[in-house]
XYZ file of N, CA, C and O in Angstrom:
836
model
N -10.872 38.749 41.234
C -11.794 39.531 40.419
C -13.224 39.143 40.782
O -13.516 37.948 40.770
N -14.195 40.118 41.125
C -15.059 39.471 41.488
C -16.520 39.300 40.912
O -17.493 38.808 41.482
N -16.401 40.008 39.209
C -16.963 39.396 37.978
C -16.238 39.300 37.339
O -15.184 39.935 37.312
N -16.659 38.325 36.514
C -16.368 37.757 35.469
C -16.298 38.254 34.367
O -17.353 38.751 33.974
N -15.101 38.341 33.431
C -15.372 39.096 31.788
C -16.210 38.362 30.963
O -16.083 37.191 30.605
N -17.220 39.295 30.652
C -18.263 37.620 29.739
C -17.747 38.024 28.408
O -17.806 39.212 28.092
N -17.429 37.461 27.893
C -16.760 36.465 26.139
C -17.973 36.718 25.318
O -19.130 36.512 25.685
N -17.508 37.285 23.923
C -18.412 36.415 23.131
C -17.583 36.186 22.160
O -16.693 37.027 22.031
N -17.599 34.881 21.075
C -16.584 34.387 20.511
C -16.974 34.869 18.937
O -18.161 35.138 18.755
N -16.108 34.988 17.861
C -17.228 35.037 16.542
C -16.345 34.683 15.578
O -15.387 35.410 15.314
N -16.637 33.190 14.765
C -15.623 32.720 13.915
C -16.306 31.851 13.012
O -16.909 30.917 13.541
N -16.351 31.950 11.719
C -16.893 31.025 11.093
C -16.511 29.559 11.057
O -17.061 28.658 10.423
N -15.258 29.484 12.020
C -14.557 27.847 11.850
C -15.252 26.744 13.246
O -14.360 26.700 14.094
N -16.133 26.135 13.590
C -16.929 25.913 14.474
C -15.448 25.249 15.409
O -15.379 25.262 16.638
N -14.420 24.732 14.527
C -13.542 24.154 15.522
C -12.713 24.590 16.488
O -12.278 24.148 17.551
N -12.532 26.250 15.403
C -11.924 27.199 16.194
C -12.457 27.452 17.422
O -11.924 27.098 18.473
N -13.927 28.307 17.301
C -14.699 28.690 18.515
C -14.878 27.621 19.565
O -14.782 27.733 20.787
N -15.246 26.228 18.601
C -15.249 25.239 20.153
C -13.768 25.153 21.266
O -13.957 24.944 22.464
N -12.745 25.285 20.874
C -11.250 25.737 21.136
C -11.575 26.487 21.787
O -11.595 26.033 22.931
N -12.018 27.936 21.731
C -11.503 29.116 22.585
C -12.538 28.681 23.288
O -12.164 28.430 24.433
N -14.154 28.387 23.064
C -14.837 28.093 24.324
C -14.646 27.105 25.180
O -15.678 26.914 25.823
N -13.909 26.495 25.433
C -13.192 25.563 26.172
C -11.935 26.126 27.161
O -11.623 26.022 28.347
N -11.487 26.685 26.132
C -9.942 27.002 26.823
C -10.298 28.151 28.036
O -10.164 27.945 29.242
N -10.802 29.461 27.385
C -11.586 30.704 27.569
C -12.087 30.282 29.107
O -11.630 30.433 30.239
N -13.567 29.521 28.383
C -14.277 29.138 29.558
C -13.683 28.298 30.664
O -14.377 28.261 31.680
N -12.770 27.745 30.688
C -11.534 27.368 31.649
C -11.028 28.258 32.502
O -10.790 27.815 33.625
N -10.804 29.325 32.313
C -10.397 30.294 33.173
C -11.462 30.808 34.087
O -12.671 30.936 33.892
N -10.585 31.121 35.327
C -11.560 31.478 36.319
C -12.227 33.118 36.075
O -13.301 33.469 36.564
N -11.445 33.907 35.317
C -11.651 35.062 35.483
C -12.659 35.292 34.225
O -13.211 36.391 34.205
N -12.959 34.391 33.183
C -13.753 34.575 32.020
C -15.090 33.636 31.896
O -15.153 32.562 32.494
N -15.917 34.018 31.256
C -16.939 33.778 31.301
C -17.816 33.524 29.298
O -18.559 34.330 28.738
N -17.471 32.573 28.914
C -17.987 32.914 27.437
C -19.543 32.526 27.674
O -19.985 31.481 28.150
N -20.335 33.799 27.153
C -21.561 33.924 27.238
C -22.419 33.842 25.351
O -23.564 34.222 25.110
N -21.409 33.235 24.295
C -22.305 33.027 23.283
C -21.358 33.045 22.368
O -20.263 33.221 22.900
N -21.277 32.893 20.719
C -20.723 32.268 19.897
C -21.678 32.237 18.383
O -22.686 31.620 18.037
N -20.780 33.240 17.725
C -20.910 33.737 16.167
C -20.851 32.660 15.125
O -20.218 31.638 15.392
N -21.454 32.786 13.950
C -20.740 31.814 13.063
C -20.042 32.821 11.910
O -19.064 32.625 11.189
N -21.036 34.099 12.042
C -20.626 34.980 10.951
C -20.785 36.370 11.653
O -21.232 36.591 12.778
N -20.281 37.317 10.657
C -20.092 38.791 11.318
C -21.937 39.548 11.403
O -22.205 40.452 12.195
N -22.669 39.125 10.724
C -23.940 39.588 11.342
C -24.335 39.044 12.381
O -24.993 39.773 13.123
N -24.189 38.155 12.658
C -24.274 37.098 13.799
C -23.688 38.027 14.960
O -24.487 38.528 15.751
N -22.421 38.256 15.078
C -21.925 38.728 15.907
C -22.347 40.215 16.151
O -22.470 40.661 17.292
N -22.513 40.791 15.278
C -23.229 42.188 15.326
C -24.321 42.202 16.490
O -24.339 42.776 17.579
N -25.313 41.272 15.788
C -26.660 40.813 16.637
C -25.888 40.341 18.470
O -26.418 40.654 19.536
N -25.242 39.953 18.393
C -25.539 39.121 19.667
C -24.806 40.357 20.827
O -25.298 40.629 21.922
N -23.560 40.965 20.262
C -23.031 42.432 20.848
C -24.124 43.160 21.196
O -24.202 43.386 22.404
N -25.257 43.732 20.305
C -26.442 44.046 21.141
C -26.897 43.385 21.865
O -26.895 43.784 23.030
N -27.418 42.258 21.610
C -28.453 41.811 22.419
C -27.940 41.389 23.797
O -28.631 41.728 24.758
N -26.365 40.414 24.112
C -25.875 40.350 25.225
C -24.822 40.992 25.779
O -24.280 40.443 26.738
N -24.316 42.269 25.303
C -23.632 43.375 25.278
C -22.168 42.998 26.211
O -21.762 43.665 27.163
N -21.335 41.396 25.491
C -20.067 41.264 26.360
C -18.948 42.476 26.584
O -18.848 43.449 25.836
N -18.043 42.202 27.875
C -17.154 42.819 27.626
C -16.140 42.939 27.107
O -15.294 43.787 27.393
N -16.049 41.948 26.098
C -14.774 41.423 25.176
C -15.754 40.967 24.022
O -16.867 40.455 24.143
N -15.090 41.268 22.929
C -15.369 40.284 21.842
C -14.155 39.172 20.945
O -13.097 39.801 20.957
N -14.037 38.439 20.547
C -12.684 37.897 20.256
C -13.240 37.296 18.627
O -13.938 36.383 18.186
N -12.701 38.070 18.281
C -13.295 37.387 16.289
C -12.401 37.636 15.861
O -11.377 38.138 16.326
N -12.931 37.009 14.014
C -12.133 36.502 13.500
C -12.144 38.292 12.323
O -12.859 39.265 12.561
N -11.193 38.174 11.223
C -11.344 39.280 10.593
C -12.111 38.759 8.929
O -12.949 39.596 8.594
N -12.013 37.912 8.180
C -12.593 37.225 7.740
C -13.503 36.720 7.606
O -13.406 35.627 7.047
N -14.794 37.149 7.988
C -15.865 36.369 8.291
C -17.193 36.310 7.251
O -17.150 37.248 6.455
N -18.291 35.483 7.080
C -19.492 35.948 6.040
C -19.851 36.816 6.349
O -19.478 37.313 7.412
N -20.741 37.392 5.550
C -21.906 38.677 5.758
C -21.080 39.720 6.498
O -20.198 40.116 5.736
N -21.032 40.199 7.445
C -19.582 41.074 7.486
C -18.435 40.680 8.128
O -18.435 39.886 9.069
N -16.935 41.472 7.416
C -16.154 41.083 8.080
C -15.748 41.791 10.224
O -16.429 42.490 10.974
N -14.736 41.296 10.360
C -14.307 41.894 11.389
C -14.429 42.616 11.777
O -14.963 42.790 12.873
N -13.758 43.800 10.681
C -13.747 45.411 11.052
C -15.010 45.968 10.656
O -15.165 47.088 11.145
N -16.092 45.531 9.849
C -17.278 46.076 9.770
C -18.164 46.050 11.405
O -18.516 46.988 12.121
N -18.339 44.266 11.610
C -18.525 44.636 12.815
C -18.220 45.482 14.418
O -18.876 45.900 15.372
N -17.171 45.421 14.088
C -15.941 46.705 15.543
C -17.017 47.596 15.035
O -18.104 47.657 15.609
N -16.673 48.454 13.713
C -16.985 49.914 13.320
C -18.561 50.073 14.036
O -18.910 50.760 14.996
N -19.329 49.168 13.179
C -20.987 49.421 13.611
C -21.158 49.656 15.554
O -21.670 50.571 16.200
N -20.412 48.263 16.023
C -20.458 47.376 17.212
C -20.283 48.864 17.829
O -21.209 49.521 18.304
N -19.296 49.168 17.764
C -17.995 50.855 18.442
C -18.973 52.070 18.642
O -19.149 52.724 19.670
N -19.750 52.258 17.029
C -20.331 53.574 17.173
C -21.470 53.749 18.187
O -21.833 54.851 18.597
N -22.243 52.063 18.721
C -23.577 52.067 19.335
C -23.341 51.901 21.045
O -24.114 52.247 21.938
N -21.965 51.235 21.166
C -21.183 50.632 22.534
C -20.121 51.069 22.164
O -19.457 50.280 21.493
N -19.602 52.255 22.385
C -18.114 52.550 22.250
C -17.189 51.778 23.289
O -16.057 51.344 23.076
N -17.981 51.702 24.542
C -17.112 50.491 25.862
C -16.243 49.473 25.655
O -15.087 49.187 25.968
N -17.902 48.620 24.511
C -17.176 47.331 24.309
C -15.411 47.127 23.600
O -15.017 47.823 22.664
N -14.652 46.180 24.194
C -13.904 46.030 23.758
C -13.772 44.800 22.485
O -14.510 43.826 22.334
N -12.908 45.096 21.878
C -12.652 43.674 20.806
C -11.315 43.676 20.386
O -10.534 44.619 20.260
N -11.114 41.992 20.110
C -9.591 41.584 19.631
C -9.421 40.552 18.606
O -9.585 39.365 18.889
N -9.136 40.899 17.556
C -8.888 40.201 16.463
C -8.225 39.087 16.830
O -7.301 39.283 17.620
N -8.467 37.718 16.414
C -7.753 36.544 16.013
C -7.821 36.151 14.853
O -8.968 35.780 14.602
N -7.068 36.042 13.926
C -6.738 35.618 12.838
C -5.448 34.909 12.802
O -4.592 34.716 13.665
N -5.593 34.413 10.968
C -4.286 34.091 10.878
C -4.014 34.957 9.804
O -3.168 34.530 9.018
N -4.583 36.242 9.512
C -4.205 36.891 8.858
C -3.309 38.010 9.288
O -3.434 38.426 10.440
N -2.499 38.497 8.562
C -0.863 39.257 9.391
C -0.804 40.584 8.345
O -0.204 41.588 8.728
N -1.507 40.555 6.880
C -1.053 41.522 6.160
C -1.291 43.057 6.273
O -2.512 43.198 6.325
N -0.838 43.953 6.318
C -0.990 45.648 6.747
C -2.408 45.694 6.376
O -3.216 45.842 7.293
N -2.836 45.587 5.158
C -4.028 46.184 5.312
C -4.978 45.208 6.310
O -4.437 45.526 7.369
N -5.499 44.723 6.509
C -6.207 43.658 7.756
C -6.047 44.636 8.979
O -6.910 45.245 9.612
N -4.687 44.599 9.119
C -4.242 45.048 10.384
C -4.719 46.673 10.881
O -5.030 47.005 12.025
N -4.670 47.566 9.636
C -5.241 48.781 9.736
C -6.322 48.839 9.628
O -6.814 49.847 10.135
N -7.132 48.028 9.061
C -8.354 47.978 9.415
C -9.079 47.628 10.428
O -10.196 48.018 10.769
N -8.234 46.713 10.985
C -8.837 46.886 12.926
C -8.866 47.526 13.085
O -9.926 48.134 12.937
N -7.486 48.285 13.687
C -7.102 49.412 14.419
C -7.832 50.489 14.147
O -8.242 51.114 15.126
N -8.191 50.995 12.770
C -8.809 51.834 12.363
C -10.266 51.593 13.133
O -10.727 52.417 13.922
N -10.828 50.517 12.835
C -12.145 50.129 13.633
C -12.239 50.421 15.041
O -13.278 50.895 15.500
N -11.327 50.197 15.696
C -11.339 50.639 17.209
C -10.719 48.939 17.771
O -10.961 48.328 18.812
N -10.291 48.754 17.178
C -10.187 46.954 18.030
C -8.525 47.145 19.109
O -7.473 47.735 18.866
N -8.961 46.387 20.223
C -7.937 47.200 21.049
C -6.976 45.600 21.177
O -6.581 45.164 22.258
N -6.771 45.004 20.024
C -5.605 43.599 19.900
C -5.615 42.919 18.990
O -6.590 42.336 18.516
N -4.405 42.905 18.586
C -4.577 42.034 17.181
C -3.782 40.839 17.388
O -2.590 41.132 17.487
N -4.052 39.386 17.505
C -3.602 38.660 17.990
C -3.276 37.602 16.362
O -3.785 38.084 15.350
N -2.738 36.702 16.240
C -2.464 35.377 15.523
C -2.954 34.164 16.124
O -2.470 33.810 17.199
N -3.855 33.482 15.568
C -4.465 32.255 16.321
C -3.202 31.046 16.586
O -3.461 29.894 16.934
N -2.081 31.465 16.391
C -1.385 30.208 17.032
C -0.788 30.528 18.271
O 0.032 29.812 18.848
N -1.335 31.928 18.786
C -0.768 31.875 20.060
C -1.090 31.052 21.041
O -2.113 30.371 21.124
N 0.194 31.152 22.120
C -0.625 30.126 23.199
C -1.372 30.675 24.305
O -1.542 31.858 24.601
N -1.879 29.410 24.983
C -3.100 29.812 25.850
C -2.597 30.696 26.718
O -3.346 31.664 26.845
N -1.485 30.755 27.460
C -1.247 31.561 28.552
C -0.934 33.222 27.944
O -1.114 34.370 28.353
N -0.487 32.702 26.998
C -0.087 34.501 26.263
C -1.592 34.332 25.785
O -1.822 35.439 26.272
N -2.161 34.158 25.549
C -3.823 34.597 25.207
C -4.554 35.073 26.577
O -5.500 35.855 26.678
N -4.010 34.539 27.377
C -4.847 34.671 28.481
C -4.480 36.034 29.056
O -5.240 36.769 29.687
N -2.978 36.305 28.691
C -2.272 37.026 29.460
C -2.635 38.130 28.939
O -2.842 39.058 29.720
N -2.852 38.400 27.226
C -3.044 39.451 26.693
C -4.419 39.597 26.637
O -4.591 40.628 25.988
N -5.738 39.038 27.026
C -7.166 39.613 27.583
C -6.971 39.987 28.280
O -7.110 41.205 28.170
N -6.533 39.584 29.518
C -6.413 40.624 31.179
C -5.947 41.685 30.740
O -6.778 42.521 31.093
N -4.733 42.474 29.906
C -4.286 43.134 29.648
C -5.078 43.918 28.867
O -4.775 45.108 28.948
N -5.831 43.714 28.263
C -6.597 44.104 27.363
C -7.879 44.898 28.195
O -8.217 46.081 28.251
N -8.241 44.049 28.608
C -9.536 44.548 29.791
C -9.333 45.451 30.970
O -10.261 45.910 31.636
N -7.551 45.768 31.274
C -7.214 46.289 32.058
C -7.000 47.527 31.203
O -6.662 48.471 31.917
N -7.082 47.839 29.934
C -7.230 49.583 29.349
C -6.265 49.195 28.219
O -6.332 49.762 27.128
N -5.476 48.349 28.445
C -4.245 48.415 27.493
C -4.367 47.746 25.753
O -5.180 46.885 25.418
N -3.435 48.344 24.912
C -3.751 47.806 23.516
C -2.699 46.745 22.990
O -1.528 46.873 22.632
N -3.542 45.651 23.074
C -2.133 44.502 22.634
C -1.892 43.824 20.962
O -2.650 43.037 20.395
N -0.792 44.324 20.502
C -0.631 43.618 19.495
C 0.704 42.766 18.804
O 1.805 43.317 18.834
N 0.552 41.313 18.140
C 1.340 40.531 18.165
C 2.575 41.186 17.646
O 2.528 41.904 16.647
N 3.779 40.936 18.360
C 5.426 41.486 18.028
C 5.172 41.470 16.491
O 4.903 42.345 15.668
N 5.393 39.928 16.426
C 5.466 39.746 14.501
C 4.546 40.282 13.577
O 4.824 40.481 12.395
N 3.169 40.581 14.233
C 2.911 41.609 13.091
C 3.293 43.292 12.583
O 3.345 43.929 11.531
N 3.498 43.511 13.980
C 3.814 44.597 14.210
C 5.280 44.786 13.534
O 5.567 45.877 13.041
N 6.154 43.764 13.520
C 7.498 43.894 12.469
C 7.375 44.036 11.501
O 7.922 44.914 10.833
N 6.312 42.889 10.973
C 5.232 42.653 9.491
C 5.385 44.475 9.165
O 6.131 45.105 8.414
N 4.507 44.817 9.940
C 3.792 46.660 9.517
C 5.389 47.349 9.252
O 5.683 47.621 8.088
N 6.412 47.624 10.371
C 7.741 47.929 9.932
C 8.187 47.950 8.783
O 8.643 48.804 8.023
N 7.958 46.707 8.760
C 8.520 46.213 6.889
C 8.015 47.029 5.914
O 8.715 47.599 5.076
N 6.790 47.107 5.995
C 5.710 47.161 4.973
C 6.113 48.814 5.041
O 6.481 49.384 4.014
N 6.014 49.512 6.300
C 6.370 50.875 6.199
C 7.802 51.582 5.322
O 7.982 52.549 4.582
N 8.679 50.429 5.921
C 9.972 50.796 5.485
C 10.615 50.527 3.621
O 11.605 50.887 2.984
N 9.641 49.879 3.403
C 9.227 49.727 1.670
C 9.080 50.390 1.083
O 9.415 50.322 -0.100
N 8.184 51.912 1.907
C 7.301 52.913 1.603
C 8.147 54.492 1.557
O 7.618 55.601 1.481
N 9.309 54.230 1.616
C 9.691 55.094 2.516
C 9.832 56.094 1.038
O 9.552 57.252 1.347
N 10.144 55.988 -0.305
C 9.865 56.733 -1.602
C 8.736 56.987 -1.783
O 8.284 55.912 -2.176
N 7.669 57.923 -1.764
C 6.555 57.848 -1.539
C 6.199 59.626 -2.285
O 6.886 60.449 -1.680
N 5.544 60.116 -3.112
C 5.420 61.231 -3.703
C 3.832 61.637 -3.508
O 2.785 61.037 -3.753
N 4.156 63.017 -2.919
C 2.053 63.365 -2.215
C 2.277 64.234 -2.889
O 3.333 64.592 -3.412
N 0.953 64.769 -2.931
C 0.247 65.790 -3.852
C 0.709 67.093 -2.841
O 1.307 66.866 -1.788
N 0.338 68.596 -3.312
C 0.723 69.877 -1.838
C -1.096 69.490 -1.142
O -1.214 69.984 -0.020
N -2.025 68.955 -1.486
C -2.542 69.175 -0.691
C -2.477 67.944 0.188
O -3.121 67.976 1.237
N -1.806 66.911 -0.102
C -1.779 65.433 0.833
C -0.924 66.062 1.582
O -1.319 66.208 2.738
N 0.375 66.599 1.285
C 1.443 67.098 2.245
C 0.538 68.048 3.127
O 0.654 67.908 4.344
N -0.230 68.872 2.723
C -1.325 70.035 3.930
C -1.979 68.832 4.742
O -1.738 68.761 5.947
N -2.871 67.798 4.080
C -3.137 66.598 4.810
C -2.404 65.971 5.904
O -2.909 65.486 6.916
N -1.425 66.015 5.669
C -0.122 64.859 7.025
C 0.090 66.527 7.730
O -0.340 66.499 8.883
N 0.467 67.521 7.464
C 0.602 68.427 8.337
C -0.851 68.782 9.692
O -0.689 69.044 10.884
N -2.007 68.670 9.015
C -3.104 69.177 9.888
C -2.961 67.339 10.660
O -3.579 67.363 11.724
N -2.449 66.128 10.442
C -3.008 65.247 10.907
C -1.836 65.091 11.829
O -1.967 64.471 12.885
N -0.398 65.769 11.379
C 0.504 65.601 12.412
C 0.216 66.461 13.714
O 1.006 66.583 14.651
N -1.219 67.117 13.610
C -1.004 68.480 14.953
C -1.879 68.224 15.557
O -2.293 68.976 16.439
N -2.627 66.670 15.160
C -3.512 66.235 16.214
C -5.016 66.981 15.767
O -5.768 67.426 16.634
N -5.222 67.025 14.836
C -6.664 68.020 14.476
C -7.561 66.355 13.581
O -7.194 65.471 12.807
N -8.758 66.709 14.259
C -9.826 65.806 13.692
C -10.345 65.759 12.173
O -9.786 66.562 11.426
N -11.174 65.069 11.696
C -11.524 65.263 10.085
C -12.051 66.482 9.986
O -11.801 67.267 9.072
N -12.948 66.729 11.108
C -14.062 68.393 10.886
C -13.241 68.999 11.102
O -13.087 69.786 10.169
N -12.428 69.152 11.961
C -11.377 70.352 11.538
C -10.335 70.571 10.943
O -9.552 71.508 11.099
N -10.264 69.242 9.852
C -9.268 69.736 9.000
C -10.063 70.026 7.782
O -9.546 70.586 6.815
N -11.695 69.546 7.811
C -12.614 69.519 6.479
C -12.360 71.815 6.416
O -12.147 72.702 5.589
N -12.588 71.648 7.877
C -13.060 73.035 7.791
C -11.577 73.677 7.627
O -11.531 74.235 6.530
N -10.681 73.764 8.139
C -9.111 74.123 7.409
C -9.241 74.434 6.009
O -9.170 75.510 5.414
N -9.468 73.142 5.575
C -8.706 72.806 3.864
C -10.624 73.150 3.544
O -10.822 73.019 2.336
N -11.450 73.384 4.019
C -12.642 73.682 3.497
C -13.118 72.193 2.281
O -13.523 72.345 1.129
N -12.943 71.109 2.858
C -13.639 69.896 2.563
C -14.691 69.769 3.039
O -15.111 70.466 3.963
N -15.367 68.763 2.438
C -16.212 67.965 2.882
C -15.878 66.459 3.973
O -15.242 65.645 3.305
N -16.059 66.112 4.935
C -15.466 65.579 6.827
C -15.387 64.513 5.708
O -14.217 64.207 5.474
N -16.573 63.662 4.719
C -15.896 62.525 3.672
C -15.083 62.729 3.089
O -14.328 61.815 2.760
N -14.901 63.830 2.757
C -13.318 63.386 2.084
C -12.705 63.451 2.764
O -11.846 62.598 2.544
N -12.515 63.912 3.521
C -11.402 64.084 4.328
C -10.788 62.931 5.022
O -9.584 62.733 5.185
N -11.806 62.180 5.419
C -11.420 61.159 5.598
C -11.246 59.694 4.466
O -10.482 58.752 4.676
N -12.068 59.825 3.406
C -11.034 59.030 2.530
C -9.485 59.254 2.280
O -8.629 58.389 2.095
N -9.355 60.456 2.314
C -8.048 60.986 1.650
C -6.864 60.499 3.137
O -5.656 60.336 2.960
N -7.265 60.407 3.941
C -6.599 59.838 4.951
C -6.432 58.229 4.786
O -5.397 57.585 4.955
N -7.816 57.708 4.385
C -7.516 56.637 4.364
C -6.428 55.979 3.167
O -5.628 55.047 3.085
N -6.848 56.882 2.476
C -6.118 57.229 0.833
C -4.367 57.058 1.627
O -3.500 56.202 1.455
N -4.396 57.946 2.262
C -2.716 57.694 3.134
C -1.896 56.848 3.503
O -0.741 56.497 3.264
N -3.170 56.461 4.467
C -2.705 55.512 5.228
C -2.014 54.246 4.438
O -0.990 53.671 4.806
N -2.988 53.860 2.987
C -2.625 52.589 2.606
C -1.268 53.039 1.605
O -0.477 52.177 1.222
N -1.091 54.684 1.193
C 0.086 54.836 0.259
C 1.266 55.015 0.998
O 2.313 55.301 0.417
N 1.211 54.879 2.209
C 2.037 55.138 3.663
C 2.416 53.681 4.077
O 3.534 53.308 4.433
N 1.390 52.994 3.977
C 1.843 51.770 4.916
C 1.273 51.672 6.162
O 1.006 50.626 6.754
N 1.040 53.139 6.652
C 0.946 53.438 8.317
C -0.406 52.335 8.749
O -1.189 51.735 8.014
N -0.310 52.364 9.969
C -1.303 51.522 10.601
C -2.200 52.280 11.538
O -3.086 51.687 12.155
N -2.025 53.405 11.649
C -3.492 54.610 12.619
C -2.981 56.020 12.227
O -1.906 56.245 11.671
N -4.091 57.121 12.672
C -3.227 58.028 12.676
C -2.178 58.890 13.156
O -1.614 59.818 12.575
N -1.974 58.323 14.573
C -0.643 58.523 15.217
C 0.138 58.042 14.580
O 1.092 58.818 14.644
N 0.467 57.027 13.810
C 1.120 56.201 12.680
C 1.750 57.397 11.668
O 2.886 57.572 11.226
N 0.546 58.102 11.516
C 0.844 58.678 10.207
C 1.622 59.572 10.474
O 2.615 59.875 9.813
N 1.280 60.024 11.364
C 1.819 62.082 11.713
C 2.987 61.375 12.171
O 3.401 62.379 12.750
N 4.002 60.405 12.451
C 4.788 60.070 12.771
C 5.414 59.908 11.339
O 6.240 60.774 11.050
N 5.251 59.286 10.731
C 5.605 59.324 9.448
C 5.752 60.430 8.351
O 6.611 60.621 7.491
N 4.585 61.100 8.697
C 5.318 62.598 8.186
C 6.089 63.232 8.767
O 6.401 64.282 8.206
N 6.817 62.909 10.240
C 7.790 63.879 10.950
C 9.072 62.880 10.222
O 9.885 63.616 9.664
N 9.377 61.628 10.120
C 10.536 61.134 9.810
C 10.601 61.476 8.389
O 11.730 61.418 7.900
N 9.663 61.813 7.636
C 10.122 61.884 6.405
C 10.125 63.406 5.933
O 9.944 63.806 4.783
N 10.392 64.236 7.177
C 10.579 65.271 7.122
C 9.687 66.555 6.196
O 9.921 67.661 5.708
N 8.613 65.649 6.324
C 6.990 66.419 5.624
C 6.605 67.809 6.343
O 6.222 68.904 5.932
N 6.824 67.378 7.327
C 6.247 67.935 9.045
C 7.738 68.866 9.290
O 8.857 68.693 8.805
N 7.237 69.884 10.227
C 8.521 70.333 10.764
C 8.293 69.735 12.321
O 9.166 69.887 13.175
């Protein structure tokens, strides 16, 4: 490879970040170029040294995780980012994803599967840990009694056909905010974890034709 992915790390646990900047910066193919304590922190430094990875935590002061992705996403849609936590529960998890974060990892992974899943990551692909991803299963398959309104059921139909918020605002003649609360409204009475998630979920539960 003949640059380097430059890193930026963002974790309020200084022991954590000294960890990944060590390990990280160990590798030949990475490059950590700076280090968060909190989610404004990290906001700031995504502008100012614009890495090609970010690796944070979801938890953080002043904002969390997914606040930063969301802001970070809308100004640098490029940049990539990957959650480390030790947090595993559905909602966390949809709130990355929802943010744009392209990995959701567990901080007890090991170095080589960490390592293995940045390259992967930087190479286009979206990595996320088996066990949470069973975690979400679960959580879905809990869900599976679940009673929508006719216009939530019109909701999972326009979202199973691949149509955006503006064009389902303009469909169902909403406003693009609601429209997208009421999704989000879904997602968490669903379980689902994106909206390919969802429209999948309205085809098994036979919402959808």
């Amino acid at each position: 490879m003949s640059e380097k992915i430059r890193v930026l790390l963002a974790d309020d646990h200084p022991l954590m970040t000294e960890g990944l900047r060590l390990t990280i910066g160990g590798w030949e193919e990475f490059e950590v170029i700076g280090v968060a304590s909190d989610g404004a922190e990290a906001a700031e430094l995504c502008r100012k040294l614009k890495p090609d990875l970010v690796i944070l935590d979801m938890q953080m002061p002043k904002l969390s995780g997914p606040e930063v992705i969301s802001r970070i996403k809308a100004e640098i849609p490029e940049m990539r980012f990957v959650a480390l936590t030790t947090f595993d529960d559905a909602e966390t998890v949809r709130q990355a994803m929802d943010a744009g974060c392209s990995g959701f990892l567990l901080k007890v992974i090991e170095p080589d599967k960490l390592k293995a899943s940045l390259l992967s990551i930087m190479g286009g692909m979206n990595v996320y840990d088996r066990d949470v991803m069973a975690h979400m299963h679960e959580s879905l398959s809990r869900k599976t009694e679940v009673e929508f309104t006719q216009r939530e059921v019109k909701m999972l139909r326009l979202v199973s056909q691949g149509m955006t918020n503006a064009e389902i605002a303009d469909r169902l003649n909403l406003r693009p905010g609601t429209v997208k609360n009421m999704i989000s409204l879904l997602l968490s009475k669903t379980g689902c974890i994106s909206r390919a998630h969802l429209a999948r979920y309205a085809v098994d539960q036979r919402l959808v034709d």
